[in-house]
Amino acid sequence: MRTNSYIFLLLCCAHSAVAQLEGYWDKERAFSKELTVTAHERLVLALDELPKGTTELVYRITLLDDNQHTTSSLISVLKAIPDPTGISQGSAGALLLLSKIAGDDECTYAIFSGSDEAKNYKQSGSTKKACWAQKTPVNKDARRITVSSTSCLTAQSIWFGFESTNWIMNQRILVEVVPWVDSKLSTGWTASAKNEVVELCASTELAQQLAPSQAYCGCVLERITTKYTYAEYSKLLAAEKAKTYSENSAICFVETNGEALRYANQQQLRTALMAEKKFGEAIKQSLFLLDSPKSTSADYTTLGWLYVVTKQYDKALLYLQQAVAKDPSDLTAQVTLAHAYLFHDEFYQAKAIYKKYQTQNVSENVSWKAKIEQDFTAFTALGLPTTHFKRVIHMLD
């Protein structure tokens, strides 16, 4: 048995470095109390205010004879067992947790997650609503309970109920409890608490421009939960929350490459609006795109085309001239500028551009003339004046 215990301790120590990053035994708030249970009576012991983030706890119950004391406290045992995974490594772990000394008296006990259930147990002895019950009398016991294994840790309080099996003498019971605190959960950032920040983030105009915004909102959440516990965050004034959110939002916008995502989303929206012939809304969206540092000559060209089809020729010329200035080799910009001159009754300026590039292709598979013919067909369908179209086509033959 000594060999098994030795191996168990080695296993625990091997897990220590990793486990300590995830949580810790809260020895500062460990609980130890000696109780006296009247002969064949029941007694209830409440453990209030378990640490936030308690996901597991280890307890030890020892019945003592008069003038008898345990030879080692539960805390000292846990110094050799640094993480909760070690507790469940088999019988060796259980032996380490048990007292090396115990009296002859025995008792039964139960654990409750609510005060009403505990009160009912004291009055009736019923353990039907207990989250754990030891119905066979014992003189010592040690166990580990977890959030996943029982319903005992649904709140920050638990109740122990004891019943003496001694019909004549009082019993001395030593109860020791040590909680395991999950480092992340101890901050108070539960799933519902985190969701408050995520929902706030998702409701902002910026997040909607970054859809899908999971990466962006996840970054904001991580920065806020790292800086504040939930209790601290909840106490912030509205102005303080707004400032904190704004600061982290700006950082996360950069870290998650938000500008590229927003730019791509705005382009998709503009394309959809143009397909639906909602040219006024598409113009507004195009103006947003020009504010992006990622805007290109193509964005100026598209805006110029939109002004052409809405017969705003002066504005069309303004933005198409900027498109050509940004990239003189962009023949889509050049041909659209020529169209704007044509509709603006500046035929000779348009003619100069039409003739200049007539031997080139606008793209790999579209010739200059084919592009002009495609555009004239689209303009005709949209009701633009067709006065000079035949003249331009004849000029290119």
XYZ file of C-alpha atoms in Angstrom:
397
model
C 0.000 0.000 0.000
C 2.917 2.338 0.697
C 4.142 1.716 -2.838
C 0.756 2.652 -4.268
C 0.643 5.844 -2.216
C 4.143 6.773 -3.348
C 3.218 6.299 -7.011
C 0.045 8.316 -6.475
C 1.998 11.251 -5.083
C 4.371 11.165 -8.047
C 1.431 11.294 -10.434
C -0.025 14.255 -8.589
C 3.219 16.182 -8.700
C 3.555 15.532 -12.431
C 0.151 17.157 -12.998
C 0.886 20.087 -10.708
C 2.456 22.563 -13.118
C -0.393 22.368 -15.627
C -3.193 22.236 -13.080
C -2.044 25.292 -11.174
C -2.637 27.349 -14.310
C -6.294 26.258 -14.308
C -7.160 26.486 -10.621
C -6.026 26.050 -7.046
C -6.934 24.623 -3.657
C -8.292 27.616 -1.746
C -6.496 26.960 1.519
C -7.325 30.456 2.769
C -11.020 29.579 2.822
C -10.674 25.963 3.855
C -13.188 24.977 6.530
C -12.536 22.964 9.671
C -14.969 22.576 12.555
C -15.427 20.155 15.398
C -19.048 19.369 16.228
C -20.763 17.638 19.112
C -23.810 15.628 18.141
C -26.207 14.747 20.946
C -26.889 11.037 21.405
C -29.092 9.743 18.591
C -29.906 13.237 17.344
C -29.431 15.075 14.063
C -27.381 18.203 13.478
C -27.023 20.431 10.385
C -23.870 22.360 9.521
C -24.056 25.129 6.882
C -21.070 26.115 4.770
C -21.957 29.538 3.416
C -20.153 31.535 0.766
C -18.018 28.973 -0.964
C -15.519 30.845 -3.150
C -16.765 31.929 -6.558
C -15.603 29.473 -9.153
C -15.746 26.451 -6.847
C -16.115 23.481 -9.161
C -14.977 20.764 -6.774
C -14.338 20.239 -3.129
C -12.764 17.623 -0.925
C -14.158 16.909 2.512
C -13.142 14.623 5.339
C -15.266 13.504 8.272
C -13.660 11.945 11.329
C -15.353 10.773 14.517
C -13.103 11.194 17.570
C -13.035 9.691 21.025
C -12.436 11.919 24.031
C -9.042 13.695 23.990
C -8.322 12.331 20.533
C -7.061 14.462 17.587
C -6.253 13.727 13.955
C -2.535 13.384 13.254
C -2.653 15.456 10.064
C -5.082 18.061 8.803
C -6.787 17.847 5.433
C -4.865 20.932 4.319
C -1.537 19.266 4.962
C -2.651 16.225 2.973
C -3.667 18.413 0.027
C -0.222 19.996 -0.103
C 0.863 16.699 -1.602
C -2.138 16.596 -3.946
C -1.990 19.836 -5.931
C -4.836 19.252 -8.380
C -8.282 17.648 -8.262
C -7.407 15.046 -10.890
C -5.061 13.510 -8.321
C -7.890 12.952 -5.883
C -9.548 10.539 -8.254
C -6.485 8.452 -9.104
C -7.771 5.423 -7.251
C -7.761 3.916 -3.786
C -4.380 5.377 -2.887
C -5.886 8.871 -3.048
C -8.754 7.910 -0.773
C -6.365 6.440 1.788
C -4.315 9.609 1.820
C -7.402 11.680 2.555
C -8.662 9.528 5.396
C -7.663 10.297 8.948
C -5.009 8.029 10.385
C -7.003 7.924 13.598
C -10.682 7.653 14.393
C -12.817 6.679 17.312
C -15.186 3.766 17.658
C -18.354 5.864 17.267
C -20.138 5.947 13.943
C -22.640 8.222 12.247
C -24.552 8.625 9.008
C -24.553 11.867 7.093
C -25.982 13.590 4.015
C -25.189 16.685 1.955
C -27.819 19.151 0.732
C -27.709 21.993 -1.792
C -30.559 23.968 -0.195
C -31.426 25.143 3.300
C -35.033 23.926 3.144
C -33.916 20.383 2.348
C -31.410 20.521 5.210
C -34.071 21.723 7.649
C -36.388 18.964 6.575
C -33.599 16.425 7.155
C -33.039 17.715 10.688
C -36.715 17.349 11.490
C -37.529 14.088 9.712
C -34.221 12.433 8.873
C -35.269 12.136 5.221
C -32.417 12.077 2.704
C -34.612 11.875 -0.403
C -33.614 15.376 -1.467
C -29.968 15.019 -0.532
C -27.375 15.434 -3.270
C -25.274 12.822 -1.453
C -26.128 10.469 1.395
C -23.966 8.065 3.402
C -26.594 5.740 4.830
C -24.183 3.138 6.207
C -22.698 4.307 9.553
C -18.995 5.207 9.326
C -16.369 6.463 11.758
C -14.389 8.209 9.031
C -14.970 9.159 5.424
C -13.347 11.300 2.732
C -14.729 12.205 -0.654
C -14.400 14.517 -3.616
C -17.550 16.040 -5.102
C -17.673 17.956 -8.357
C -20.094 20.060 -10.355
C -20.400 17.271 -12.901
C -20.790 14.369 -10.485
C -23.489 15.738 -8.145
C -25.926 18.616 -7.761
C -24.279 19.667 -4.489
C -22.400 22.624 -5.983
C -25.255 24.417 -7.716
C -24.857 27.447 -5.423
C -22.231 28.970 -3.160
C -23.502 27.172 -0.061
C -23.885 23.555 0.992
C -25.282 21.893 4.112
C -23.975 18.808 5.933
C -26.439 16.859 8.013
C -25.250 14.315 10.650
C -27.152 11.715 12.610
C -25.601 10.021 15.639
C -25.883 6.236 15.958
C -24.824 6.344 19.584
C -27.935 6.024 21.808
C -26.137 6.937 24.997
C -23.101 9.222 24.500
C -22.560 12.411 22.562
C -20.292 12.222 19.519
C -17.382 14.415 18.475
C -17.195 14.910 14.701
C -14.431 16.768 12.907
C -15.519 18.183 9.528
C -12.884 19.498 7.106
C -13.638 20.965 3.680
C -11.284 22.412 1.071
C -12.680 23.904 -2.186
C -11.022 23.729 -5.581
C -11.415 27.056 -7.414
C -11.377 27.264 -11.188
C -9.238 30.313 -11.971
C -11.461 31.498 -14.826
C -14.783 30.912 -13.099
C -13.546 32.607 -9.934
C -13.683 35.927 -11.790
C -17.462 35.611 -11.923
C -17.535 35.520 -15.711
C -20.136 32.820 -16.180
C -21.568 32.045 -19.615
C -24.544 34.338 -19.015
C -22.286 37.130 -17.728
C -20.065 36.872 -20.799
C -23.139 36.911 -22.992
C -23.971 40.387 -21.677
C -20.790 41.760 -23.223
C -21.188 39.744 -26.429
C -24.768 40.946 -26.924
C -23.714 44.554 -26.308
C -20.927 44.157 -28.843
C -23.130 42.477 -31.453
C -25.728 45.262 -31.202
C -23.268 47.990 -32.219
C -23.185 49.423 -35.724
C -19.529 48.493 -36.106
C -20.150 44.830 -35.261
C -22.948 44.718 -37.822
C -20.541 46.078 -40.418
C -18.121 43.279 -39.483
C -20.610 40.411 -39.752
C -19.815 37.679 -38.975
C -18.451 39.497 -35.940
C -17.583 36.541 -33.667
C -13.834 37.155 -33.822
C -14.206 40.874 -33.131
C -16.691 40.472 -30.265
C -14.670 37.560 -28.880
C -11.623 39.817 -28.739
C -13.570 42.562 -26.928
C -14.905 39.993 -24.453
C -11.463 38.550 -23.764
C -9.920 41.952 -23.098
C -12.710 43.034 -20.731
C -12.817 39.755 -18.813
C -9.041 39.813 -18.454
C -9.040 43.330 -17.004
C -12.069 43.072 -14.717
C -13.835 40.509 -12.593
C -17.542 40.447 -13.293
C -18.237 42.158 -9.959
C -15.842 44.987 -10.858
C -17.322 45.341 -14.331
C -20.870 45.444 -12.947
C -19.949 48.322 -10.631
C -18.644 50.520 -13.462
C -20.720 53.592 -14.281
C -22.352 53.706 -17.706
C -19.773 56.252 -18.881
C -16.930 54.067 -17.593
C -18.330 51.017 -19.384
C -18.658 53.011 -22.591
C -15.055 54.214 -22.322
C -13.776 50.701 -21.614
C -15.754 49.270 -24.498
C -14.600 51.998 -26.890
C -10.927 51.517 -26.002
C -11.050 47.751 -26.437
C -13.186 48.006 -29.547
C -10.539 50.102 -31.288
C -7.793 47.631 -30.386
C -9.826 44.600 -31.456
C -10.811 46.242 -34.730
C -7.121 46.310 -35.630
C -6.252 42.901 -34.144
C -9.039 41.084 -36.032
C -8.313 42.867 -39.335
C -11.666 44.573 -39.077
C -11.027 47.100 -41.840
C -10.598 44.378 -44.454
C -13.782 42.613 -43.320
C -15.812 45.819 -43.220
C -14.537 46.796 -46.685
C -15.471 43.384 -48.131
C -18.924 43.516 -46.540
C -19.572 47.017 -47.858
C -18.549 45.927 -51.350
C -20.968 42.990 -51.197
C -23.761 45.266 -50.018
C -23.088 47.743 -52.825
C -23.098 44.946 -55.410
C -26.438 43.668 -54.071
C -27.973 47.156 -54.185
C -26.805 47.657 -57.753
C -28.268 44.300 -58.777
C -31.611 45.455 -57.356
C -31.196 48.795 -59.196
C -31.290 50.690 -55.894
C -28.794 53.177 -57.260
C -29.373 55.902 -54.668
C -28.562 53.532 -51.805
C -25.657 52.098 -53.780
C -24.213 55.619 -54.125
C -24.360 56.109 -50.351
C -22.641 52.772 -49.846
C -19.972 53.707 -52.388
C -19.229 56.922 -50.540
C -18.657 54.851 -47.371
C -16.220 52.692 -49.299
C -14.186 55.703 -50.367
C -13.543 56.439 -46.679
C -11.796 53.097 -46.297
C -7.998 53.066 -46.551
C -8.463 49.969 -48.718
C -10.428 51.800 -51.407
C -9.087 51.550 -54.965
C -9.589 53.226 -58.311
C -12.290 50.614 -58.982
C -14.382 52.063 -56.148
C -14.152 55.540 -57.705
C -15.049 54.043 -61.087
C -18.115 52.280 -59.686
C -19.292 55.466 -57.989
C -18.765 57.375 -61.252
C -20.802 54.752 -63.144
C -23.615 55.104 -60.591
C -23.656 58.866 -61.081
C -23.775 58.323 -64.857
C -26.813 56.016 -64.703
C -28.574 58.448 -62.354
C -27.737 61.308 -64.819
C -25.538 63.177 -62.335
C -22.880 63.804 -64.906
C -20.871 66.517 -63.143
C -20.371 64.257 -60.120
C -19.632 61.349 -62.433
C -16.821 63.310 -64.079
C -15.411 64.354 -60.689
C -15.018 60.803 -59.375
C -14.040 59.220 -62.697
C -11.231 61.737 -63.152
C -10.007 60.727 -59.677
C -10.232 57.050 -60.655
C -8.067 57.642 -63.727
C -5.607 59.708 -61.700
C -5.240 56.866 -59.194
C -4.680 54.234 -61.896
C -4.290 55.446 -65.507
C -3.943 51.816 -66.671
C -7.445 50.914 -65.454
C -9.301 50.827 -68.766
C -12.665 50.308 -67.064
C -12.140 53.703 -65.452
C -11.058 55.176 -68.794
C -14.068 53.912 -70.734
C -16.501 55.001 -68.031
C -14.907 58.463 -68.053
C -15.418 58.579 -71.823
C -19.089 57.711 -71.298
C -19.445 60.522 -68.766
C -17.990 63.022 -71.242
C -20.370 61.712 -73.908
C -23.473 62.201 -71.752
C -22.121 65.597 -70.632
C -22.161 66.706 -74.280
C -18.385 66.813 -74.448
C -18.128 64.569 -77.499
C -14.580 65.439 -78.507
C -13.173 64.653 -75.020
C -15.038 61.344 -75.140
C -13.849 60.662 -78.700
C -10.205 61.156 -77.689
C -10.480 58.421 -75.058
C -12.560 56.074 -77.256
C -9.951 56.278 -80.041
C -6.913 56.101 -77.740
C -7.594 52.622 -76.371
C -9.501 51.033 -79.285
C -6.705 48.518 -79.984
C -6.577 47.247 -76.396
C -8.624 44.844 -74.309
C -10.342 46.064 -71.152
C -9.751 42.650 -69.633
C -8.345 39.310 -70.729
C -11.446 38.312 -72.680
C -13.257 41.613 -73.332
C -12.137 43.972 -76.102
C -12.428 47.731 -75.842
C -15.214 47.839 -78.463
C -17.103 44.942 -76.848
C -17.006 46.737 -73.511
C -18.438 49.902 -75.059
C -21.220 47.939 -76.746
C -22.069 46.183 -73.450
C -22.228 49.515 -71.638
C -24.387 51.124 -74.332
C -26.830 48.204 -74.100
C -27.043 48.666 -70.314
C -27.489 52.451 -70.634
C -30.284 51.957 -73.196
C -32.103 49.578 -70.838
C -31.837 52.171 -68.062
C -33.332 54.912 -70.232
C -30.262 57.067 -70.803
C -30.022 59.161 -74.014
C -28.691 57.142 -76.970
C -28.013 60.039 -79.353
C -24.291 59.425 -79.935
C -24.130 55.606 -79.530
C -24.188 54.720 -83.256
C -21.674 57.444 -84.019
C -19.239 56.058 -81.429
C -19.578 52.452 -82.667
C -19.107 53.541 -86.308
C -16.030 55.501 -85.294
C -14.469 52.318 -83.879
C -15.164 50.140 -86.948
